């Protein structure tokens, strides 16, 4: 009797080992395509005639944060998510909007104080464009990666991806904003830092240049990327 029970247990164990795990599928099959929420891209596909090619293809559902409105800016939405703490999205959105109001107010003061028309024409009054310009000025092109060779760890300069560069630029901006004096509110500090970065000045731009200087100093170790 015991021998029969032991044989049955062994057979079940062997059968369990023969079961091949199957990867779980998404609710969308591989033939589903990503949704297109950008109006400019839709118009471009319509002009080239490629829109009719995908009109019969099933499309995945758009995410809740994707929007086709002309007032939607993905960079501003991403910056708002980085500002947010503990899931308080409404507070983060209010802080960013108040920061844009301060930027607009400071730029309008400069606009009315400027004497020549050339200076007025050079001033950018749209705070969202200033944020784009600030992030572009703060984006690093290279970064240092530690690579171990022969028991020694070298700081090797490597190119940085576009997504990572945007993340670092906004992360450095927020760190610089939060490092300022705590007696000043967040929207005012945000306005000062973004205006400095948009003018290619300030702490974040210096940090980017310092990183590039370190990468330039360690360029002798660049060949360790491929070895």
GROMACS .gro file of N, CA and C in nm, residues 5-155:
model
  453
    5UNK      N    1   0.130   0.427  -0.288
    5UNK     CA    2   0.115   0.570  -0.261
    5UNK      C    3   0.240   0.646  -0.303
    6UNK      N    4   0.358   0.588  -0.270
    6UNK     CA    5   0.484   0.653  -0.308
    6UNK      C    6   0.498   0.662  -0.459
    7UNK      N    7   0.455   0.558  -0.531
    7UNK     CA    8   0.461   0.559  -0.678
    7UNK      C    9   0.369   0.665  -0.736
    8UNK      N   10   0.250   0.681  -0.675
    8UNK     CA   11   0.154   0.781  -0.723
    8UNK      C   12   0.209   0.923  -0.701
    9UNK      N   13   0.268   0.948  -0.584
    9UNK     CA   14   0.326   1.079  -0.554
    9UNK      C   15   0.439   1.111  -0.651
   10UNK      N   16   0.522   1.009  -0.682
   10UNK     CA   17   0.633   1.032  -0.774
   10UNK      C   18   0.583   1.065  -0.914
   11UNK      N   19   0.477   0.997  -0.957
   11UNK     CA   20   0.421   1.023  -1.090
   11UNK      C   21   0.365   1.166  -1.099
   12UNK      N   22   0.297   1.211  -0.992
   12UNK     CA   23   0.244   1.348  -0.992
   12UNK      C   24   0.357   1.451  -0.995
   13UNK      N   25   0.465   1.421  -0.920
   13UNK     CA   26   0.578   1.515  -0.919
   13UNK      C   27   0.645   1.522  -1.056
   14UNK      N   28   0.658   1.408  -1.123
   14UNK     CA   29   0.717   1.406  -1.256
   14UNK      C   30   0.629   1.479  -1.356
   15UNK      N   31   0.498   1.462  -1.343
   15UNK     CA   32   0.406   1.530  -1.435
   15UNK      C   33   0.410   1.681  -1.414
   16UNK      N   34   0.426   1.724  -1.286
   16UNK     CA   35   0.432   1.868  -1.259
   16UNK      C   36   0.557   1.929  -1.318
   17UNK      N   37   0.669   1.854  -1.317
   17UNK     CA   38   0.792   1.907  -1.375
   17UNK      C   39   0.784   1.918  -1.527
   18UNK      N   40   0.700   1.839  -1.591
   18UNK     CA   41   0.689   1.842  -1.737
   18UNK      C   42   0.602   1.955  -1.787
   19UNK      N   43   0.529   2.022  -1.695
   19UNK     CA   44   0.442   2.131  -1.737
   19UNK      C   45   0.527   2.251  -1.778
   20UNK      N   46   0.507   2.302  -1.898
   20UNK     CA   47   0.582   2.416  -1.948
   20UNK      C   48   0.507   2.544  -1.912
   21UNK      N   49   0.571   2.640  -1.843
   21UNK     CA   50   0.501   2.765  -1.809
   21UNK      C   51   0.468   2.845  -1.934
   22UNK      N   52   0.348   2.896  -1.941
   22UNK     CA   53   0.302   2.974  -2.056
   22UNK      C   54   0.301   3.121  -2.018
   23UNK      N   55   0.361   3.205  -2.102
   23UNK     CA   56   0.365   3.348  -2.076
   23UNK      C   57   0.224   3.406  -2.082
   24UNK      N   58   0.195   3.489  -1.986
   24UNK     CA   59   0.062   3.550  -1.982
   24UNK      C   60   0.048   3.655  -2.092
   25UNK      N   61  -0.062   3.649  -2.161
   25UNK     CA   62  -0.087   3.742  -2.270
   25UNK      C   63  -0.155   3.868  -2.217
   26UNK      N   64  -0.133   3.978  -2.286
   26UNK     CA   65  -0.205   4.101  -2.254
   26UNK      C   66  -0.349   4.088  -2.304
   27UNK      N   67  -0.433   4.180  -2.261
   27UNK     CA   68  -0.570   4.177  -2.310
   27UNK      C   69  -0.578   4.214  -2.458
   28UNK      N   70  -0.469   4.273  -2.510
   28UNK     CA   71  -0.461   4.306  -2.652
   28UNK      C   72  -0.364   4.209  -2.719
   29UNK      N   73  -0.404   4.158  -2.832
   29UNK     CA   74  -0.319   4.067  -2.906
   29UNK      C   75  -0.205   4.140  -2.976
   30UNK      N   76  -0.116   4.064  -3.037
   30UNK     CA   77  -0.001   4.128  -3.104
   30UNK      C   78  -0.039   4.209  -3.227
   31UNK      N   79  -0.161   4.188  -3.280
   31UNK     CA   80  -0.201   4.261  -3.400
   31UNK      C   81  -0.263   4.397  -3.366
   32UNK      N   82  -0.281   4.430  -3.238
   32UNK     CA   83  -0.333   4.561  -3.199
   32UNK      C   84  -0.221   4.665  -3.210
   33UNK      N   85  -0.255   4.784  -3.252
   33UNK     CA   86  -0.157   4.891  -3.266
   33UNK      C   87  -0.179   4.995  -3.157
   34UNK      N   88  -0.077   5.076  -3.133
   34UNK     CA   89  -0.086   5.179  -3.031
   34UNK      C   90  -0.178   5.292  -3.078
   35UNK      N   91  -0.251   5.354  -2.986
   35UNK     CA   92  -0.341   5.464  -3.027
   35UNK      C   93  -0.262   5.589  -3.064
   36UNK      N   94  -0.313   5.664  -3.159
   36UNK     CA   95  -0.250   5.790  -3.203
   36UNK      C   96  -0.335   5.904  -3.147
   37UNK      N   97  -0.280   5.976  -3.050
   37UNK     CA   98  -0.355   6.083  -2.985
   37UNK      C   99  -0.307   6.221  -3.028
   38UNK      N  100  -0.198   6.227  -3.101
   38UNK     CA  101  -0.145   6.356  -3.145
   38UNK      C  102  -0.213   6.397  -3.275
   39UNK      N  103  -0.273   6.516  -3.274
   39UNK     CA  104  -0.346   6.561  -3.393
   39UNK      C  105  -0.252   6.588  -3.510
   40UNK      N  106  -0.134   6.639  -3.481
   40UNK     CA  107  -0.039   6.666  -3.589
   40UNK      C  108   0.001   6.537  -3.660
   41UNK      N  109   0.019   6.430  -3.582
   41UNK     CA  110   0.057   6.303  -3.643
   41UNK      C  111  -0.059   6.246  -3.725
   42UNK      N  112  -0.181   6.266  -3.678
   42UNK     CA  113  -0.297   6.218  -3.753
   42UNK      C  114  -0.309   6.292  -3.885
   43UNK      N  115  -0.290   6.425  -3.883
   43UNK     CA  116  -0.295   6.503  -4.006
   43UNK      C  117  -0.184   6.463  -4.103
   44UNK      N  118  -0.066   6.433  -4.047
   44UNK     CA  119   0.044   6.390  -4.133
   44UNK      C  120   0.014   6.256  -4.198
   45UNK      N  121  -0.044   6.163  -4.123
   45UNK     CA  122  -0.081   6.033  -4.181
   45UNK      C  123  -0.192   6.049  -4.284
   46UNK      N  124  -0.282   6.145  -4.261
   46UNK     CA  125  -0.391   6.168  -4.357
   46UNK      C  126  -0.337   6.226  -4.488
   47UNK      N  127  -0.237   6.313  -4.478
   47UNK     CA  128  -0.180   6.373  -4.600
   47UNK      C  129  -0.103   6.270  -4.681
   48UNK      N  130  -0.027   6.183  -4.613
   48UNK     CA  131   0.052   6.083  -4.684
   48UNK      C  132  -0.030   5.964  -4.731
   49UNK      N  133  -0.154   5.951  -4.683
   49UNK     CA  134  -0.239   5.839  -4.722
   49UNK      C  135  -0.219   5.714  -4.640
   50UNK      N  136  -0.136   5.720  -4.535
   50UNK     CA  137  -0.113   5.602  -4.452
   50UNK      C  138  -0.226   5.580  -4.352
   51UNK      N  139  -0.311   5.680  -4.332
   51UNK     CA  140  -0.420   5.664  -4.236
   51UNK      C  141  -0.521   5.559  -4.281
   52UNK      N  142  -0.544   5.550  -4.413
   52UNK     CA  143  -0.638   5.450  -4.464
   52UNK      C  144  -0.584   5.308  -4.450
   53UNK      N  145  -0.450   5.295  -4.440
   53UNK     CA  146  -0.393   5.160  -4.427
   53UNK      C  147  -0.417   5.101  -4.289
   54UNK      N  148  -0.430   5.187  -4.188
   54UNK     CA  149  -0.448   5.137  -4.051
   54UNK      C  150  -0.591   5.160  -4.000
   55UNK      N  151  -0.682   5.202  -4.089
   55UNK     CA  152  -0.818   5.231  -4.046
   55UNK      C  153  -0.894   5.105  -4.006
   56UNK      N  154  -0.857   4.989  -4.062
   56UNK     CA  155  -0.927   4.864  -4.031
   56UNK      C  156  -0.856   4.783  -3.923
   57UNK      N  157  -0.740   4.830  -3.875
   57UNK     CA  158  -0.661   4.755  -3.777
   57UNK      C  159  -0.713   4.786  -3.637
   58UNK      N  160  -0.731   4.685  -3.551
   58UNK     CA  161  -0.776   4.714  -3.414
   58UNK      C  162  -0.673   4.795  -3.335
   59UNK      N  163  -0.723   4.887  -3.253
   59UNK     CA  164  -0.638   4.981  -3.182
   59UNK      C  165  -0.654   4.960  -3.032
   60UNK      N  166  -0.546   4.971  -2.959
   60UNK     CA  167  -0.551   4.962  -2.813
   60UNK      C  168  -0.622   5.084  -2.755
   61UNK      N  169  -0.677   5.070  -2.638
   61UNK     CA  170  -0.741   5.181  -2.571
   61UNK      C  171  -0.636   5.282  -2.524
   62UNK      N  172  -0.667   5.410  -2.539
   62UNK     CA  173  -0.574   5.515  -2.497
   62UNK      C  174  -0.565   5.520  -2.345
   63UNK      N  175  -0.449   5.560  -2.295
   63UNK     CA  176  -0.431   5.573  -2.152
   63UNK      C  177  -0.509   5.692  -2.098
   64UNK      N  178  -0.531   5.692  -1.969
   64UNK     CA  179  -0.610   5.798  -1.908
   64UNK      C  180  -0.540   5.933  -1.912
   65UNK      N  181  -0.406   5.932  -1.919
   65UNK     CA  182  -0.334   6.059  -1.923
   65UNK      C  183  -0.303   6.106  -2.064
   66UNK      N  184  -0.347   6.033  -2.166
   66UNK     CA  185  -0.326   6.075  -2.304
   66UNK      C  186  -0.443   6.161  -2.349
   67UNK      N  187  -0.410   6.270  -2.419
   67UNK     CA  188  -0.511   6.368  -2.455
   67UNK      C  189  -0.475   6.425  -2.591
   68UNK      N  190  -0.578   6.451  -2.672
   68UNK     CA  191  -0.558   6.508  -2.805
   68UNK      C  192  -0.592   6.657  -2.808
   69UNK      N  193  -0.612   6.717  -2.692
   69UNK     CA  194  -0.647   6.859  -2.687
   69UNK      C  195  -0.527   6.944  -2.729
   70UNK      N  196  -0.556   7.061  -2.786
   70UNK     CA  197  -0.449   7.152  -2.826
   70UNK      C  198  -0.380   7.214  -2.705
   71UNK      N  199  -0.444   7.210  -2.589
   71UNK     CA  200  -0.385   7.264  -2.467
   71UNK      C  201  -0.302   7.162  -2.392
   72UNK      N  202  -0.300   7.039  -2.438
   72UNK     CA  203  -0.225   6.934  -2.368
   72UNK      C  204  -0.079   6.937  -2.412
   73UNK      N  205   0.010   6.935  -2.315
   73UNK     CA  206   0.154   6.935  -2.342
   73UNK      C  207   0.214   6.817  -2.266
   74UNK      N  208   0.270   6.718  -2.336
   74UNK     CA  209   0.324   6.601  -2.265
   74UNK      C  210   0.440   6.634  -2.173
   75UNK      N  211   0.523   6.733  -2.210
   75UNK     CA  212   0.636   6.770  -2.124
   75UNK      C  213   0.587   6.833  -1.993
   76UNK      N  214   0.485   6.919  -2.002
   76UNK     CA  215   0.429   6.981  -1.882
   76UNK      C  216   0.364   6.874  -1.794
   77UNK      N  217   0.295   6.779  -1.856
   77UNK     CA  218   0.232   6.670  -1.779
   77UNK      C  219   0.337   6.585  -1.709
   78UNK      N  220   0.448   6.559  -1.778
   78UNK     CA  221   0.555   6.481  -1.717
   78UNK      C  222   0.622   6.558  -1.603
   79UNK      N  223   0.643   6.688  -1.623
   79UNK     CA  224   0.702   6.771  -1.519
   79UNK      C  225   0.610   6.777  -1.396
   80UNK      N  226   0.479   6.783  -1.420
   80UNK     CA  227   0.383   6.782  -1.309
   80UNK      C  228   0.389   6.652  -1.232
   81UNK      N  229   0.407   6.541  -1.301
   81UNK     CA  230   0.419   6.412  -1.233
   81UNK      C  231   0.544   6.406  -1.146
   82UNK      N  232   0.653   6.469  -1.192
   82UNK     CA  233   0.775   6.471  -1.111
   82UNK      C  234   0.759   6.562  -0.989
   83UNK      N  235   0.680   6.667  -1.002
   83UNK     CA  236   0.655   6.756  -0.888
   83UNK      C  237   0.569   6.686  -0.783
   84UNK      N  238   0.480   6.598  -0.828
   84UNK     CA  239   0.382   6.535  -0.739
   84UNK      C  240   0.449   6.450  -0.633
   85UNK      N  241   0.394   6.454  -0.513
   85UNK     CA  242   0.439   6.370  -0.401
   85UNK      C  243   0.319   6.299  -0.340
   86UNK      N  244   0.336   6.170  -0.311
   86UNK     CA  245   0.235   6.089  -0.244
   86UNK      C  246   0.102   6.090  -0.319
   87UNK      N  247   0.107   6.097  -0.451
   87UNK     CA  248  -0.013   6.087  -0.533
   87UNK      C  249  -0.105   6.207  -0.532
   88UNK      N  250  -0.059   6.321  -0.476
   88UNK     CA  251  -0.144   6.440  -0.470
   88UNK      C  252  -0.129   6.518  -0.602
   89UNK      N  253  -0.200   6.472  -0.703
   89UNK     CA  254  -0.187   6.529  -0.837
   89UNK      C  255  -0.244   6.670  -0.845
   90UNK      N  256  -0.353   6.694  -0.775
   90UNK     CA  257  -0.417   6.826  -0.781
   90UNK      C  258  -0.325   6.934  -0.724
   91UNK      N  259  -0.258   6.904  -0.612
   91UNK     CA  260  -0.165   7.001  -0.553
   91UNK      C  261  -0.048   7.027  -0.647
   92UNK      N  262   0.005   6.921  -0.709
   92UNK     CA  263   0.117   6.939  -0.802
   92UNK      C  264   0.075   7.023  -0.922
   93UNK      N  265  -0.046   7.000  -0.974
   93UNK     CA  266  -0.094   7.078  -1.088
   93UNK      C  267  -0.113   7.225  -1.050
   94UNK      N  268  -0.164   7.250  -0.930
   94UNK     CA  269  -0.182   7.389  -0.885
   94UNK      C  270  -0.048   7.459  -0.868
   95UNK      N  271   0.053   7.389  -0.814
   95UNK     CA  272   0.185   7.449  -0.796
   95UNK      C  273   0.249   7.485  -0.930
   96UNK      N  274   0.236   7.395  -1.027
   96UNK     CA  275   0.295   7.422  -1.159
   96UNK      C  276   0.223   7.539  -1.227
   97UNK      N  277   0.090   7.545  -1.216
   97UNK     CA  278   0.015   7.655  -1.278
   97UNK      C  279   0.050   7.788  -1.210
   98UNK      N  280   0.066   7.789  -1.079
   98UNK     CA  281   0.107   7.912  -1.011
   98UNK      C  282   0.250   7.952  -1.050
   99UNK      N  283   0.334   7.852  -1.070
   99UNK     CA  284   0.468   7.883  -1.119
   99UNK      C  285   0.465   7.946  -1.257
  100UNK      N  286   0.378   7.897  -1.345
  100UNK     CA  287   0.363   7.958  -1.477
  100UNK      C  288   0.310   8.102  -1.466
  101UNK      N  289   0.220   8.126  -1.370
  101UNK     CA  290   0.170   8.263  -1.350
  101UNK      C  291   0.283   8.357  -1.307
  102UNK      N  292   0.370   8.309  -1.219
  102UNK     CA  293   0.483   8.392  -1.177
  102UNK      C  294   0.579   8.418  -1.292
  103UNK      N  295   0.602   8.317  -1.375
  103UNK     CA  296   0.688   8.337  -1.492
  103UNK      C  297   0.629   8.442  -1.585
  104UNK      N  298   0.498   8.431  -1.609
  104UNK     CA  299   0.430   8.528  -1.696
  104UNK      C  300   0.439   8.669  -1.639
  105UNK      N  301   0.422   8.682  -1.507
  105UNK     CA  302   0.426   8.813  -1.444
  105UNK      C  303   0.566   8.874  -1.454
  106UNK      N  304   0.670   8.793  -1.429
  106UNK     CA  305   0.807   8.844  -1.437
  106UNK      C  306   0.843   8.884  -1.579
  107UNK      N  307   0.800   8.804  -1.677
  107UNK     CA  308   0.831   8.837  -1.816
  107UNK      C  309   0.755   8.962  -1.863
  108UNK      N  310   0.633   8.980  -1.816
  108UNK     CA  311   0.559   9.101  -1.852
  108UNK      C  312   0.622   9.225  -1.790
  109UNK      N  313   0.675   9.213  -1.668
  109UNK     CA  314   0.746   9.326  -1.607
  109UNK      C  315   0.869   9.363  -1.689
  110UNK      N  316   0.944   9.262  -1.733
  110UNK     CA  317   1.061   9.289  -1.817
  110UNK      C  318   1.019   9.349  -1.951
  111UNK      N  319   0.906   9.302  -2.002
  111UNK     CA  320   0.859   9.352  -2.132
  111UNK      C  321   0.824   9.501  -2.124
  112UNK      N  322   0.756   9.541  -2.018
  112UNK     CA  323   0.716   9.681  -2.005
  112UNK      C  324   0.833   9.771  -1.963
  113UNK      N  325   0.934   9.715  -1.899
  113UNK     CA  326   1.050   9.795  -1.860
  113UNK      C  327   1.151   9.810  -1.973
  114UNK      N  328   1.147   9.721  -2.070
  114UNK     CA  329   1.241   9.732  -2.183
  114UNK      C  330   1.205   9.851  -2.270
  115UNK      N  331   1.308   9.919  -2.319
  115UNK     CA  332   1.288  10.044  -2.393
  115UNK      C  333   1.278  10.022  -2.544
  116UNK      N  334   1.364   9.937  -2.598
  116UNK     CA  335   1.365   9.919  -2.744
  116UNK      C  336   1.269   9.808  -2.785
  117UNK      N  337   1.226   9.816  -2.909
  117UNK     CA  338   1.137   9.715  -2.963
  117UNK      C  339   1.208   9.582  -2.985
  118UNK      N  340   1.339   9.588  -3.009
  118UNK     CA  341   1.415   9.464  -3.031
  118UNK      C  342   1.418   9.380  -2.904
  119UNK      N  343   1.437   9.445  -2.790
  119UNK     CA  344   1.437   9.372  -2.664
  119UNK      C  345   1.299   9.312  -2.635
  120UNK      N  346   1.194   9.386  -2.668
  120UNK     CA  347   1.060   9.332  -2.647
  120UNK      C  348   1.033   9.212  -2.738
  121UNK      N  349   1.086   9.217  -2.860
  121UNK     CA  350   1.063   9.106  -2.952
  121UNK      C  351   1.138   8.979  -2.908
  122UNK      N  352   1.252   8.997  -2.840
  122UNK     CA  353   1.331   8.882  -2.796
  122UNK      C  354   1.270   8.813  -2.674
  123UNK      N  355   1.189   8.884  -2.597
  123UNK     CA  356   1.134   8.827  -2.475
  123UNK      C  357   1.024   8.725  -2.509
  124UNK      N  358   1.034   8.608  -2.449
  124UNK     CA  359   0.933   8.504  -2.464
  124UNK      C  360   0.835   8.513  -2.347
  125UNK      N  361   0.707   8.532  -2.377
  125UNK     CA  362   0.606   8.551  -2.273
  125UNK      C  363   0.529   8.423  -2.241
  126UNK      N  364   0.543   8.321  -2.323
  126UNK     CA  365   0.471   8.195  -2.300
  126UNK      C  366   0.550   8.110  -2.201
  127UNK      N  367   0.497   8.084  -2.080
  127UNK     CA  368   0.574   8.007  -1.980
  127UNK      C  369   0.596   7.862  -2.021
  128UNK      N  370   0.507   7.804  -2.099
  128UNK     CA  371   0.525   7.665  -2.141
  128UNK      C  372   0.643   7.654  -2.239
  129UNK      N  373   0.656   7.750  -2.327
  129UNK     CA  374   0.772   7.749  -2.417
  129UNK      C  375   0.900   7.772  -2.340
  130UNK      N  376   0.895   7.855  -2.236
  130UNK     CA  377   1.013   7.877  -2.153
  130UNK      C  378   1.053   7.749  -2.080
  131UNK      N  379   0.954   7.670  -2.037
  131UNK     CA  380   0.986   7.542  -1.974
  131UNK      C  381   1.054   7.448  -2.074
  132UNK      N  382   1.002   7.444  -2.197
  132UNK     CA  383   1.065   7.361  -2.300
  132UNK      C  384   1.209   7.407  -2.324
  133UNK      N  385   1.230   7.537  -2.333
  133UNK     CA  386   1.363   7.589  -2.358
  133UNK      C  387   1.456   7.559  -2.241
  134UNK      N  388   1.405   7.569  -2.119
  134UNK     CA  389   1.486   7.541  -2.000
  134UNK      C  390   1.528   7.394  -1.997
  135UNK      N  391   1.435   7.305  -2.028
  135UNK     CA  392   1.467   7.162  -2.026
  135UNK      C  393   1.569   7.129  -2.135
  136UNK      N  394   1.553   7.190  -2.253
  136UNK     CA  395   1.649   7.165  -2.361
  136UNK      C  396   1.789   7.213  -2.324
  137UNK      N  397   1.798   7.327  -2.254
  137UNK     CA  398   1.929   7.378  -2.213
  137UNK      C  399   1.992   7.295  -2.103
  138UNK      N  400   1.911   7.222  -2.025
  138UNK     CA  401   1.962   7.142  -1.914
  138UNK      C  402   1.987   6.997  -1.951
  139UNK      N  403   1.951   6.956  -2.071
  139UNK     CA  404   1.967   6.815  -2.109
  139UNK      C  405   2.114   6.778  -2.127
  140UNK      N  406   2.163   6.677  -2.055
  140UNK     CA  407   2.302   6.631  -2.079
  140UNK      C  408   2.309   6.539  -2.201
  141UNK      N  409   2.425   6.538  -2.264
  141UNK     CA  410   2.447   6.452  -2.380
  141UNK      C  411   2.528   6.327  -2.346
  142UNK      N  412   2.607   6.335  -2.238
  142UNK     CA  413   2.690   6.223  -2.196
  142UNK      C  414   2.672   6.201  -2.047
  143UNK      N  415   2.708   6.082  -2.003
  143UNK     CA  416   2.709   6.053  -1.860
  143UNK      C  417   2.824   5.957  -1.831
  144UNK      N  418   2.863   5.949  -1.705
  144UNK     CA  419   2.973   5.862  -1.663
  144UNK      C  420   2.915   5.733  -1.607
  145UNK      N  421   2.969   5.621  -1.656
  145UNK     CA  422   2.926   5.489  -1.610
  145UNK      C  423   3.047   5.413  -1.555
  146UNK      N  424   3.040   5.362  -1.432
  146UNK     CA  425   3.155   5.286  -1.378
  146UNK      C  426   3.165   5.149  -1.443
  147UNK      N  427   3.283   5.118  -1.499
  147UNK     CA  428   3.310   4.990  -1.563
  147UNK      C  429   3.439   4.934  -1.502
  148UNK      N  430   3.433   4.809  -1.458
  148UNK     CA  431   3.547   4.747  -1.390
  148UNK      C  432   3.633   4.672  -1.490
  149UNK      N  433   3.761   4.703  -1.493
  149UNK     CA  434   3.858   4.637  -1.580
  149UNK      C  435   3.986   4.613  -1.500
  150UNK      N  436   4.025   4.486  -1.489
  150UNK     CA  437   4.149   4.453  -1.422
  150UNK      C  438   4.152   4.491  -1.275
  151UNK      N  439   4.040   4.482  -1.207
  151UNK     CA  440   4.035   4.516  -1.066
  151UNK      C  441   4.023   4.664  -1.038
  152UNK      N  442   4.018   4.746  -1.142
  152UNK     CA  443   4.006   4.891  -1.126
  152UNK      C  444   3.874   4.935  -1.188
  153UNK      N  445   3.804   5.021  -1.118
  153UNK     CA  446   3.675   5.072  -1.167
  153UNK      C  447   3.696   5.208  -1.231
  154UNK      N  448   3.671   5.218  -1.361
  154UNK     CA  449   3.690   5.341  -1.437
  154UNK      C  450   3.555   5.410  -1.459
  155UNK      N  451   3.557   5.543  -1.458
  155UNK     CA  452   3.440   5.623  -1.492
  155UNK      C  453   3.444   5.650  -1.643
   0.00000   0.00000   0.00000
